[in-house]
Coordinates of C-alpha atoms in Angstrom, one line a residue:
M234 CA 12.4 -9.8 12.0
E235 CA 11.1 -13.3 12.4
I236 CA 7.9 -13.1 14.3
G237 CA 7.0 -16.4 16.1
P238 CA 5.1 -17.4 19.2
G239 CA 7.8 -16.5 21.7
A240 CA 8.3 -13.2 23.6
G241 CA 10.8 -10.5 22.6
N242 CA 9.1 -9.4 19.3
T243 CA 8.8 -5.7 19.9
L244 CA 8.2 -2.7 17.7
D245 CA 8.9 0.7 19.3
A246 CA 7.2 3.7 17.6
I247 CA 9.9 6.3 18.0
R248 CA 11.2 9.6 16.7
G249 CA 14.3 9.8 14.6
T250 CA 16.3 11.9 12.2
R251 CA 17.6 11.1 8.7
E252 CA 19.6 12.9 6.0
F253 CA 17.8 12.1 2.8
T254 CA 19.3 14.7 0.5
G255 CA 21.3 17.9 0.5
G256 CA 22.9 17.2 3.9
A257 CA 19.8 18.5 5.7
T258 CA 18.4 16.6 8.7
S259 CA 14.7 15.6 8.5
E260 CA 12.6 14.7 11.5
T261 CA 11.2 11.2 11.0
W262 CA 9.2 8.5 12.8
G263 CA 9.7 4.7 12.6
Y264 CA 9.0 1.4 14.2
S265 CA 12.2 0.4 16.1
Q266 CA 14.4 2.4 13.7
D267 CA 14.7 6.0 12.6
Y268 CA 12.5 5.7 9.5
L269 CA 10.0 2.9 8.5
G270 CA 10.0 -0.4 10.3
P271 CA 11.8 -3.7 9.9
L272 CA 10.6 -6.4 7.5
L273 CA 8.4 -8.8 9.6
R274 CA 8.3 -12.5 8.6
F275 CA 5.2 -14.5 9.7
R276 CA 4.8 -18.2 9.2
R277 CA 1.4 -19.5 8.2
G278 CA -0.1 -21.8 10.9
R279 CA 1.8 -20.2 13.7
T280 CA 0.8 -17.4 16.2
A281 CA 2.7 -14.2 15.8
N282 CA 3.2 -12.5 19.2
I283 CA 4.2 -8.9 18.8
S284 CA 4.3 -5.9 21.1
V285 CA 4.0 -2.4 19.8
M286 CA 5.1 0.4 22.2
N287 CA 4.1 4.0 21.6
R288 CA 7.0 6.2 22.4
L289 CA 5.6 9.1 20.4
D290 CA 3.4 12.0 21.7
E291 CA 0.2 11.1 19.9
P292 CA -2.0 8.0 19.5
I293 CA -1.0 5.5 16.9
T294 CA -2.0 2.0 15.7
A295 CA -0.4 -0.9 13.9
H296 CA -2.7 -2.1 11.1
W297 CA -1.7 -5.4 9.5
H298 CA -2.9 -4.4 6.0
G299 CA -4.1 -7.3 3.9
M300 CA -3.8 -9.8 6.7
H301 CA -6.8 -12.1 7.5
V302 CA -7.4 -11.5 11.2
P303 CA -10.5 -10.7 13.3
G304 CA -11.4 -7.1 13.9
Y305 CA -10.0 -6.9 17.4
L306 CA -6.6 -7.7 16.0
D307 CA -6.8 -5.6 12.8
G308 CA -5.2 -2.4 14.1
G309 CA -7.8 0.0 12.7
P310 CA -8.8 3.4 14.1
Q311 CA -10.8 1.9 17.0
L312 CA -7.6 0.3 18.3
A313 CA -5.5 3.5 18.7
F314 CA -3.4 3.6 21.8
G315 CA -1.8 6.6 23.4
P316 CA 1.7 7.7 24.3
G317 CA 3.4 5.4 26.7
E318 CA 1.0 2.5 26.0
T319 CA 1.7 -0.9 24.5
W320 CA -0.5 -3.0 22.3
A321 CA 0.4 -6.7 22.3
P322 CA -1.8 -8.7 19.9
E323 CA -1.4 -12.4 19.3
L324 CA -2.0 -12.8 15.6
P325 CA -3.1 -16.2 14.3
V326 CA -1.4 -16.4 10.9
D327 CA -4.1 -17.8 8.6
H328 CA -3.1 -16.3 5.2
P329 CA -1.4 -17.7 2.1
A330 CA 2.2 -16.9 1.3
A331 CA 2.1 -13.2 0.4
T332 CA 3.7 -9.7 0.7
L333 CA 1.7 -7.5 3.0
F334 CA 2.0 -4.0 4.5
Y335 CA 1.8 -2.6 8.1
H336 CA 1.2 1.0 9.0
S337 CA -0.4 3.3 11.5
H338 CA -4.2 3.9 10.9
V339 CA -5.4 6.7 13.2
H340 CA -8.4 8.5 11.8
G341 CA -7.5 12.0 10.6
R342 CA -3.7 11.3 11.1
T343 CA -3.0 8.3 8.8
G344 CA -1.5 10.5 6.1
P345 CA 1.1 12.4 8.2
Q346 CA 2.0 9.4 10.3
V347 CA 2.7 7.1 7.4
Y348 CA 4.5 9.9 5.6
R349 CA 6.8 10.4 8.5
G350 CA 7.7 6.7 8.5
L351 CA 5.2 4.6 10.5
A352 CA 5.0 1.8 7.9
G353 CA 6.8 -1.4 6.9
M354 CA 6.5 -4.7 4.9
I355 CA 5.3 -8.1 6.1
V356 CA 6.2 -11.4 4.3
I357 CA 4.1 -14.4 5.1
D358 CA 5.8 -17.8 4.5
D359 CA 3.7 -21.0 4.0
P360 CA 5.6 -24.1 5.0
E361 CA 3.0 -26.3 3.3
I362 CA 3.9 -25.2 -0.2
D363 CA 7.0 -25.8 -2.3
D364 CA 8.0 -22.2 -3.3
P365 CA 9.5 -22.7 -6.8
L366 CA 10.7 -19.0 -6.9
P367 CA 13.8 -17.3 -5.7
H368 CA 13.4 -17.0 -1.9
D369 CA 16.9 -16.5 -0.4
Y370 CA 16.3 -13.2 1.4
G371 CA 18.8 -10.5 0.6
V372 CA 20.5 -12.7 -2.1
N373 CA 17.9 -13.2 -4.8
D374 CA 14.7 -12.0 -2.9
F375 CA 14.5 -8.3 -2.1
P376 CA 11.9 -6.0 -0.5
L377 CA 11.3 -2.7 -2.3
I378 CA 9.2 -0.2 -0.3
V379 CA 8.6 2.6 -2.8
Q380 CA 7.5 6.1 -1.6
D381 CA 7.6 9.6 -2.9
R382 CA 8.6 12.4 -0.5
R383 CA 8.7 16.2 -0.9
F384 CA 11.7 18.3 0.2
D385 CA 12.3 22.0 0.7
R386 CA 15.2 23.8 -0.9
S387 CA 17.5 22.8 2.0
G388 CA 16.7 19.1 1.6
R389 CA 14.4 18.8 4.6
M390 CA 11.4 16.5 4.2
I391 CA 8.1 18.3 4.5
Y392 CA 4.4 17.5 4.6
S393 CA 2.2 20.6 4.2
L394 CA -1.2 20.2 2.5
G395 CA -2.4 22.8 0.0
M396 CA -5.8 22.7 -1.6
M397 CA -4.8 20.4 -4.5
D398 CA -2.9 18.1 -2.1
R399 CA -6.2 17.6 -0.2
M400 CA -8.0 17.1 -3.5
H401 CA -5.7 14.7 -5.3
G402 CA -3.5 13.4 -2.5
F403 CA -0.1 14.4 -1.4
Q404 CA 2.8 13.7 -3.9
G405 CA 6.5 14.3 -3.6
D406 CA 9.3 15.3 -5.8
Q407 CA 11.8 12.5 -4.9
I408 CA 11.3 8.8 -5.0
L409 CA 12.6 6.7 -2.1
V410 CA 13.2 2.9 -2.0
N411 CA 13.5 1.5 1.5
G412 CA 14.1 5.0 2.7
V413 CA 16.9 5.9 0.3
I414 CA 16.7 8.2 -2.8
R415 CA 17.5 6.3 -6.0
P416 CA 19.5 3.5 -4.4
K417 CA 21.7 1.0 -6.3
L418 CA 21.4 -2.7 -5.7
T419 CA 23.8 -5.4 -6.7
V420 CA 22.0 -8.6 -7.7
P421 CA 23.2 -12.1 -8.8
A422 CA 23.4 -13.0 -12.5
G423 CA 20.2 -15.0 -12.7
L424 CA 16.5 -14.9 -11.6
V425 CA 15.8 -12.3 -8.9
R426 CA 12.5 -11.8 -7.0
L427 CA 11.5 -8.2 -6.2
R428 CA 8.7 -7.7 -3.7
I429 CA 7.3 -4.2 -4.5
L430 CA 5.1 -2.2 -2.1
N431 CA 3.7 1.1 -3.2
A432 CA 3.7 2.8 0.3
S433 CA 3.2 6.3 -1.1
N434 CA 0.3 8.4 0.2
A435 CA -1.2 8.9 -3.2
R436 CA 1.2 8.4 -6.1
V437 CA 0.6 5.8 -8.8
Y438 CA 3.6 4.1 -10.4
D439 CA 4.0 2.5 -13.8
F440 CA 7.2 0.5 -13.3
R441 CA 9.5 -0.5 -16.2
F442 CA 13.1 -1.1 -16.9
T443 CA 15.2 1.4 -19.0
D444 CA 16.2 -1.3 -21.5
G445 CA 12.7 -2.5 -22.0
R446 CA 13.3 -6.0 -20.7
Q447 CA 10.4 -8.2 -19.9
F448 CA 9.8 -9.6 -16.4
H449 CA 7.2 -11.9 -14.9
Q450 CA 4.7 -11.0 -12.2
V451 CA 4.2 -13.9 -9.8
A452 CA 2.1 -12.5 -7.0
S453 CA -0.3 -9.6 -6.2
D454 CA -1.7 -8.3 -2.9
G455 CA -3.1 -11.5 -1.6
G456 CA -0.5 -14.0 -2.7
L457 CA 0.8 -16.0 -5.7
L458 CA -0.9 -15.9 -9.1
A459 CA -1.9 -19.1 -10.8
R460 CA 1.0 -18.8 -13.2
P461 CA 3.8 -16.3 -14.0
L462 CA 2.6 -13.4 -16.2
A463 CA 5.0 -11.8 -18.7
M464 CA 5.0 -8.0 -18.9
A465 CA 7.1 -5.0 -19.7
S466 CA 5.4 -2.6 -17.3
L467 CA 3.6 -2.9 -14.0
Q468 CA 1.2 -0.3 -12.6
L469 CA 0.7 -0.1 -8.8
D470 CA -1.7 2.2 -7.0
G471 CA -1.3 3.2 -3.4
A472 CA -0.9 0.2 -1.0
E473 CA -0.9 -2.3 -3.9
R474 CA 1.9 -5.0 -3.8
A475 CA 3.3 -7.1 -6.5
E476 CA 6.1 -9.7 -6.7
I477 CA 8.0 -9.9 -9.9
V478 CA 10.9 -12.1 -11.1
V479 CA 13.5 -10.5 -13.3
E480 CA 16.2 -12.2 -15.3
F481 CA 19.7 -10.6 -14.8
S482 CA 21.8 -13.3 -16.5
D483 CA 22.9 -11.0 -19.2
R484 CA 24.9 -9.1 -16.5
S485 CA 23.9 -5.7 -18.0
P486 CA 23.3 -2.9 -15.5
V487 CA 19.8 -1.4 -15.7
S488 CA 17.5 1.0 -14.0
L489 CA 14.0 0.8 -12.8
V490 CA 11.9 3.8 -13.7
S491 CA 8.2 4.9 -13.7
R492 CA 6.1 7.0 -15.9
D493 CA 4.9 10.1 -14.0
I494 CA 1.2 9.5 -13.7
G495 CA -1.3 12.0 -12.2
M496 CA -4.2 11.1 -10.0
N497 CA -6.5 11.1 -13.0
G498 CA -4.4 8.6 -14.9
V499 CA -2.7 11.1 -17.2
M500 CA 1.0 12.1 -17.4
N501 CA 2.1 14.7 -15.0
G502 CA 4.2 17.8 -15.8
G503 CA 4.1 20.4 -18.4
M504 CA 2.8 24.0 -18.1
M505 CA 0.9 23.6 -14.9
G506 CA 3.8 23.2 -12.5
D507 CA 7.4 22.2 -12.0
R508 CA 9.7 20.9 -9.3
G509 CA 10.4 24.3 -8.0
G510 CA 6.9 25.1 -6.8
S511 CA 3.7 26.7 -8.1
M512 CA 4.0 29.2 -10.9
M513 CA 0.8 30.8 -9.7
M514 CA 1.2 30.9 -5.9
G515 CA 4.9 30.8 -5.2
D516 CA 6.5 28.0 -3.1
R517 CA 3.4 27.3 -0.9
G518 CA 0.0 28.9 -0.7
M519 CA -3.4 27.4 -1.3
M520 CA -2.1 25.3 -4.2
G521 CA 0.6 23.6 -2.3
D522 CA 4.2 23.0 -3.5
R523 CA 3.5 21.5 -6.9
G524 CA 1.6 24.0 -9.0
M525 CA -2.0 24.6 -9.8
M526 CA -2.9 21.0 -10.6
G527 CA -0.9 19.3 -7.8
M528 CA 1.7 18.1 -10.3
D529 CA 5.4 17.5 -9.8
G530 CA 6.4 16.1 -13.1
N531 CA 9.2 17.3 -15.4
S532 CA 7.3 17.5 -18.7
G533 CA 6.6 13.8 -18.7
A534 CA 10.2 12.7 -17.9
P535 CA 10.3 9.3 -16.2
L536 CA 10.7 9.0 -12.4
E537 CA 14.0 7.4 -11.4
I538 CA 13.3 4.6 -8.9
M539 CA 16.6 2.7 -8.5
S540 CA 19.4 1.1 -10.4
F541 CA 20.8 -2.5 -10.6
D542 CA 24.3 -3.8 -11.0
V543 CA 25.0 -7.5 -11.6
G544 CA 27.6 -9.3 -9.5
E545 CA 29.9 -12.1 -10.8
A546 CA 28.2 -15.1 -9.0
A547 CA 25.0 -16.7 -10.2
P548 CA 22.4 -17.5 -7.5
A549 CA 22.0 -20.9 -6.1
G550 CA 18.2 -20.7 -6.5
P551 CA 16.0 -21.7 -9.5
T552 CA 17.3 -21.1 -13.0
R553 CA 14.0 -21.0 -14.8
L554 CA 10.4 -20.0 -13.9
P555 CA 7.8 -22.7 -13.5
T556 CA 4.8 -22.8 -15.8
S557 CA 2.4 -22.8 -12.8
L558 CA 2.4 -21.6 -9.2
P559 CA 0.9 -23.0 -6.0
S560 CA -1.7 -20.3 -5.5
D561 CA -4.4 -20.6 -2.9
A562 CA -7.6 -20.0 -4.8
P563 CA -10.8 -21.0 -2.9
A564 CA -14.0 -20.7 -4.9
L565 CA -16.3 -17.9 -3.7
G566 CA -19.5 -19.0 -5.5
D567 CA -22.3 -16.8 -6.5
P568 CA -23.1 -13.7 -4.5
V569 CA -26.1 -13.8 -2.1
R570 CA -26.1 -10.0 -1.7
R571 CA -25.1 -6.9 -3.6
R572 CA -24.0 -3.5 -2.1
N573 CA -23.3 -0.2 -3.7
F574 CA -20.6 2.3 -2.6
T575 CA -20.2 5.8 -4.0
L576 CA -17.0 7.7 -3.1
N577 CA -17.9 11.3 -2.5
M578 CA -15.3 14.1 -2.9
H579 CA -17.6 16.6 -1.0
T580 CA -20.1 15.9 1.7
G581 CA -21.0 19.5 2.7
G582 CA -18.9 19.9 5.8
M583 CA -15.5 21.3 6.6
M584 CA -12.6 19.5 8.2
R585 CA -11.0 20.8 11.3
G586 CA -8.0 22.6 10.0
G587 CA -9.5 23.4 6.7
G588 CA -10.7 21.6 3.6
Q589 CA -13.9 19.9 2.6
T590 CA -14.9 16.7 4.2
M591 CA -15.2 13.6 2.0
G592 CA -17.3 10.5 2.4
I593 CA -18.8 7.3 1.1
N594 CA -22.5 7.1 0.2
G595 CA -23.0 10.7 1.2
A596 CA -21.6 10.6 4.7
P597 CA -18.1 11.2 6.1
Y598 CA -16.6 8.6 8.4
V599 CA -17.9 8.6 12.0
M600 CA -16.2 6.3 14.5
D601 CA -19.4 5.4 16.5
R602 CA -21.5 4.6 13.4
I603 CA -21.7 1.2 11.8
D604 CA -22.3 1.6 8.1
E605 CA -22.8 -2.0 7.0
T606 CA -23.5 -5.4 8.6
V607 CA -22.0 -8.5 6.8
R608 CA -22.7 -12.2 7.5
A609 CA -19.6 -14.4 7.9
G610 CA -19.2 -17.0 5.2
E611 CA -21.6 -15.3 2.7
T612 CA -20.3 -14.2 -0.7
E613 CA -21.2 -10.6 -1.7
L614 CA -20.7 -8.4 -4.8
W615 CA -19.7 -4.9 -4.0
R616 CA -20.0 -2.2 -6.7
I617 CA -17.8 0.9 -6.2
N618 CA -18.1 4.2 -8.1
A619 CA -17.2 7.8 -7.6
D620 CA -19.2 11.0 -7.8
M621 CA -16.5 12.8 -9.8
M622 CA -14.2 11.7 -12.6
M623 CA -11.3 11.1 -10.3
R624 CA -9.1 8.1 -9.6
H625 CA -9.4 6.4 -6.2
T626 CA -7.9 3.3 -4.6
F627 CA -10.4 1.2 -2.6
H628 CA -9.2 -1.0 0.2
V629 CA -11.3 -3.5 2.3
H630 CA -10.0 -4.8 5.6
G631 CA -10.3 -8.4 6.9
T632 CA -10.3 -10.3 3.6
S633 CA -9.0 -10.7 0.0
F634 CA -11.3 -10.3 -3.0
R635 CA -11.6 -11.0 -6.7
V636 CA -12.0 -8.1 -9.1
V637 CA -14.9 -8.8 -11.4
S638 CA -15.0 -5.7 -13.6
Q639 CA -13.3 -2.2 -13.8
N640 CA -14.8 0.8 -15.6
G641 CA -17.7 -1.4 -16.6
R642 CA -15.5 -4.0 -18.4
P643 CA -15.0 -7.6 -17.2
V644 CA -11.5 -8.5 -16.1
D645 CA -9.6 -11.8 -15.9
S646 CA -9.3 -12.2 -12.1
A647 CA -6.8 -15.1 -12.6
Q648 CA -4.3 -12.6 -14.1
I649 CA -5.0 -9.9 -11.4
G650 CA -5.0 -12.4 -8.5
W651 CA -6.3 -12.0 -5.0
K652 CA -6.6 -8.3 -4.0
D653 CA -7.3 -6.1 -1.0
V654 CA -6.8 -2.9 -3.0
V655 CA -8.4 -2.0 -6.3
R656 CA -8.2 1.1 -8.6
V657 CA -11.6 2.8 -9.0
Q658 CA -11.8 5.0 -12.1
G659 CA -15.3 4.2 -13.2
P660 CA -17.7 1.5 -11.9
T661 CA -15.7 -1.3 -10.3
E662 CA -17.1 -4.6 -9.0
I663 CA -15.4 -7.0 -6.5
L664 CA -16.5 -10.4 -5.2
L665 CA -15.7 -11.1 -1.6
R666 CA -16.4 -13.2 1.4
F667 CA -15.5 -12.6 5.1
D668 CA -14.4 -15.5 7.3
K669 CA -13.0 -13.4 10.2
L670 CA -15.4 -11.7 12.7
A671 CA -15.6 -8.0 13.5
S672 CA -17.7 -6.5 16.3
E673 CA -19.2 -3.1 16.7
E674 CA -16.4 -2.2 19.1
T675 CA -13.7 -3.2 16.6
P676 CA -15.2 -3.2 13.1
F677 CA -13.5 -3.5 9.8
M678 CA -12.9 -0.5 7.5
Y679 CA -13.4 0.1 3.8
H680 CA -11.9 3.3 2.5
C681 CA -10.0 5.1 -0.2
H682 CA -6.3 4.4 0.2
I683 CA -5.3 7.9 -1.0
L684 CA -4.4 8.7 2.6
E685 CA -5.5 12.4 2.4
H686 CA -9.0 11.2 1.2
E687 CA -9.1 8.7 4.0
D688 CA -8.2 11.3 6.6
A689 CA -10.9 13.6 5.1
G690 CA -13.6 11.1 5.8
M691 CA -13.7 8.8 2.7
M692 CA -14.1 5.7 4.9
G693 CA -16.8 3.5 6.3
Q694 CA -16.9 0.6 8.7
F695 CA -18.7 -2.7 9.0
T696 CA -19.3 -5.6 11.3
V697 CA -19.0 -9.3 10.4
T698 CA -21.2 -11.6 12.5

């Protein structure tokens, strides 16, 4: 859907049904379709007028994840709107060419709402740059929204939180791409651009091809890298995006798979659980559907993502990768302020419906409390850590940032690119500056993007003045 300044750009949040597997019908939600939402294309320098109509029976939002917009347009929890209501923001598109994410962001309900289907991809085009990469949508440029979903024995999609689902985040036993289990895509015999979005609630992927072929990453969350980066595997945590270019000129069919990675960065599977349910508690119970440690692996077997066939025709696009890319890389300068954030797995309270509350810096999220006040135009260094040896995914609204260090080690930010999500598994430092304002009525959020952690209170909010 091309979103420009004119009227008629509407997303209806609706109920739907879909047969994912086994012939069973699952209840789903979507934006203007039965599951997920259409790909939205914004053009830098133009205003994107879009109306979101809530035809569901509970409040929703539309958060433009990764987009640089003021707080009153961001679509966070403060901007929830109820059944029968419409939100019609006018979004000034002031963001480099990038692959972004949109999803509902209601406090305490983000996990189940995104899981049911209230999510989609945004592509921002920049007419001021000469894109030297494949960019013929649906021909040599493809969106891949990757999710894991859990199904009961009849094939019906389910979302039911056991204790370990709350602790580690909800993971499924089947992988979907654009709402389909293990799809097959026919691509041209040449360079193909894949825009990958990890839209799972909690799962981490380590993508690779079954024949071991190399590919090149050309963009991360915030836009293009400075140059293509050769690799044979790509790891994406929840809500991270990456654009890769793959060479298919050998015409060999191939599959995309992922190592099965647990939330602590280790391989899933083995003696603690299997696809059929918990060995200790039956199919459900306090441990959930995946065994004692919340694992759904098959003794370390790779997860099947999708397969590729190669057509006869070569694409009309570029035949070789450039040595450099037109990345937008403003200098941030030295930080004038430092802030520390500790992600807390337990804050002493109990959630409504069961489970421990989580928080940041010792306090769970409260909608009427401002946790930090930031000055516009000032560069800051944020240090994020966790109070337990667990993996988290930290997201900041309203800006993109540079990663300075992870687990106490410096990183090459040029290779990582501009980010709005970063893995936290040990002390992590990010350098950031905010140019968009956010008031006390509509502040920006920072939170863990494991959606069950976010819903349990691992979130804070801040103003930009």
